[in-house]
C-alpha positions as semicolon CSV with decimal commas, in nm:
position;residue;x (nm);y (nm);z (nm)
1;M;3,579;2,758;3,375
2;A;3,719;3,068;3,202
3;E;3,438;3,327;3,230
4;V;3,151;3,410;3,463
5;Q;2,887;3,674;3,382
6;V;2,638;3,794;3,643
7;L;2,334;4,020;3,659
8;D;2,301;4,113;4,026
9;T;1,975;4,266;4,144
10;P;1,762;4,256;4,462
11;P;1,606;4,075;4,637
12;Y;1,880;3,875;4,809
13;A;1,863;3,556;5,010
14;G;1,996;3,606;5,362
15;A;2,223;3,909;5,382
16;S;2,106;4,219;5,201
17;G;2,310;4,313;4,900
18;P;2,615;4,175;4,724
19;D;2,809;4,075;5,035
20;T;3,172;3,961;5,036
21;N;3,188;3,628;4,852
22;A;3,501;3,421;4,924
23;V;3,432;3,195;4,624
24;E;3,453;3,489;4,384
25;F;3,794;3,588;4,521
26;E;3,917;3,230;4,466
27;V;3,780;3,226;4,111
28;L;3,941;3,562;4,031
29;A;4,273;3,442;4,177
30;R;4,264;3,148;3,934
31;G;4,241;3,394;3,643
32;V;3,874;3,347;3,561
33;T;3,719;3,651;3,392
34;C;3,428;3,777;3,602
35;K;3,188;4,036;3,460
36;A;2,910;4,165;3,681
37;I;2,636;4,418;3,620
38;Y;2,488;4,551;3,943
39;D;2,147;4,706;3,973
40;R;2,175;5,056;4,116
41;A;1,905;4,957;4,369
42;A;2,151;4,709;4,524
43;L;2,400;4,989;4,581
44;E;2,136;5,214;4,733
45;Q;1,966;4,955;4,957
46;A;2,261;4,769;5,108
47;P;2,505;4,979;5,313
48;N;2,803;4,746;5,256
49;A;2,732;4,674;4,889
50;V;2,966;4,934;4,741
51;T;3,251;4,827;4,970
52;A;3,203;4,461;4,876
53;I;3,183;4,537;4,503
54;L;3,496;4,753;4,516
55;R;3,681;4,461;4,675
56;Y;3,574;4,243;4,383
57;V;3,687;4,508;4,134
58;A;4,023;4,544;4,309
59;A;4,062;4,164;4,280
60;G;3,994;4,178;3,904
61;E;3,619;4,174;3,853
62;Q;3,488;4,388;3,567
63;A;3,188;4,565;3,718
64;R;2,923;4,790;3,570
65;V;2,615;4,958;3,712
66;T;2,273;5,018;3,561
67;S;1,913;5,061;3,668
68;A;1,626;4,815;3,658
69;L;1,791;4,487;3,565
70;P;1,518;4,255;3,434
71;L;1,633;3,943;3,620
72;K;1,906;3,771;3,816
73;L;2,142;3,573;3,595
74;A;2,470;3,384;3,615
75;T;2,640;3,237;3,308
76;F;2,943;3,011;3,297
77;D;3,167;3,005;2,987
78;R;2,862;3,116;2,788
79;R;2,752;2,748;2,787
80;T;2,542;2,728;3,103
81;A;2,320;2,977;3,285
82;F;2,129;2,993;3,612
83;I;1,810;3,200;3,631
84;P;1,548;3,220;3,908
85;Q;1,273;2,962;3,871
86;S;1,009;3,228;3,928
87;I;0,986;3,583;3,797
88;D;0,824;3,670;4,132
89;Q;1,090;3,882;4,300
90;G;1,000;3,736;4,639
91;D;1,083;3,380;4,533
92;I;1,459;3,337;4,499
93;A;1,496;2,998;4,665
94;S;1,529;2,794;4,345
95;A;1,687;2,828;4,002
96;I;1,668;2,681;3,656
97;V;1,986;2,555;3,490
98;V;1,989;2,646;3,120
99;H;2,208;2,445;2,884
100;P;2,282;2,532;2,518
101;C;1,950;2,620;2,351
102;S;1,770;2,924;2,215
103;L;1,686;3,041;2,570
104;L;2,057;3,050;2,656
105;D;2,122;3,246;2,335
106;V;1,862;3,505;2,438
107;L;2,003;3,531;2,792
108;L;2,352;3,591;2,651
109;L;2,217;3,859;2,415
110;V;2,043;4,028;2,708
111;F;2,364;4,026;2,911
112;D;2,571;4,160;2,620
113;Q;2,325;4,444;2,552
114;L;2,308;4,541;2,917
115;W;2,688;4,527;2,939
116;R;2,722;4,775;2,652
117;Q;2,471;5,012;2,812
118;A;2,585;4,990;3,175
119;T;2,832;5,233;3,329
120;P;3,174;5,086;3,418
121;L;3,274;5,102;3,785
122;T;3,644;5,149;3,860
123;A;3,842;5,028;4,163
124;D;3,831;5,378;4,314
125;G;3,452;5,367;4,306
126;S;3,405;5,613;4,023
127;L;3,181;5,560;3,723
128;R;3,335;5,621;3,384
129;A;3,203;5,659;3,032
130;A;3,158;5,332;2,845
131;E;3,359;5,479;2,556
132;E;3,678;5,433;2,757
133;D;3,648;5,063;2,677
134;G;3,626;5,150;2,307
135;A;3,253;5,076;2,301
136;F;3,143;5,420;2,178
137;E;3,296;5,706;1,983
138;P;3,082;6,013;1,904
139;T;3,050;6,153;1,553
140;E;3,084;6,524;1,481
141;H;2,702;6,552;1,487
142;D;2,702;6,376;1,826
143;R;2,951;6,628;1,963
144;R;2,731;6,915;1,845
145;V;2,431;6,757;2,019
146;L;2,634;6,710;2,338
147;V;2,747;7,073;2,336
148;L;2,387;7,188;2,291
149;L;2,270;6,955;2,568
150;A;2,544;7,087;2,796
151;S;2,431;7,441;2,722
152;G;2,089;7,352;2,863
153;M;1,894;7,345;2,537
154;K;1,577;7,138;2,532
155;D;1,529;6,867;2,270
156;E;1,290;7,078;2,059
157;A;1,539;7,366;2,046
158;I;1,822;7,130;1,953
159;A;1,609;6,985;1,672
160;R;1,536;7,335;1,535
161;H;1,900;7,441;1,570
162;L;2,029;7,136;1,379
163;G;1,742;7,123;1,129
164;W;1,642;6,775;1,244
165;S;1,302;6,636;1,327
166;Y;1,208;6,616;1,694
167;R;1,192;6,234;1,679
168;T;1,537;6,207;1,517
169;T;1,679;6,437;1,782
170;R;1,523;6,237;2,069
171;R;1,646;5,912;1,916
172;R;2,001;6,052;1,874
173;I;2,005;6,180;2,234
174;A;1,887;5,839;2,359
175;T;2,163;5,668;2,159
176;L;2,422;5,910;2,296
177;M;2,306;5,851;2,652
178;A;2,319;5,473;2,602
179;G;2,665;5,498;2,446
180;L;2,786;5,699;2,742
181;G;2,616;5,469;2,989
182;A;2,423;5,770;3,121
183;E;2,078;5,754;3,275
184;T;2,015;6,128;3,292
185;R;2,099;6,425;3,072
186;F;2,312;6,568;3,351
187;Q;2,511;6,244;3,380
188;A;2,552;6,238;2,999
189;G;2,701;6,587;3,009
190;L;2,931;6,496;3,296
191;L;3,055;6,177;3,127
192;A;3,098;6,354;2,792
193;A;3,304;6,627;2,960
194;R;3,520;6,367;3,139
195;A;3,576;6,190;2,808
196;G;3,692;6,520;2,653
197;W;3,407;6,537;2,403
198;L;3,294;6,889;2,492
């Protein structure tokens, strides 16, 4: 096994939250690439979740955070996946093993898309802009939009200022926020400033 990818979201069996997992430390020590996307709800609900995740990151896990993950998922070498047998969030006692097929392809696409949109978590516990991994680089128009957002302008005013339609402006702002891994306009401004884009 060379790579494990995980979508981690409540509810949890037994202990609440992503508790310390000795198996993951062993896998990381063997040089296996582990990528995990954690649902922000897990961090907010479980008091020890952040501490446990930071231990994984310090051991080599690549972790990201996002809101409202659609399902729990674990993939192994992009050839096998485990998903809950039931979409009912209360039933997590059984799983389906997915081997190479179109369902596995879709699950991998979902993971990859969420990975691009999620905010990276560093070993010191800080969130950083996704562009630091080379995933996003703003254009000159993007920078102008970010400056106007940071100044507090509303979408309609930005559209008028740039001579764009309202829908184009909203779509561009949504793309910028996704590229930054931001969930709010405030977070987008903060991440853009940290990245030196303003």
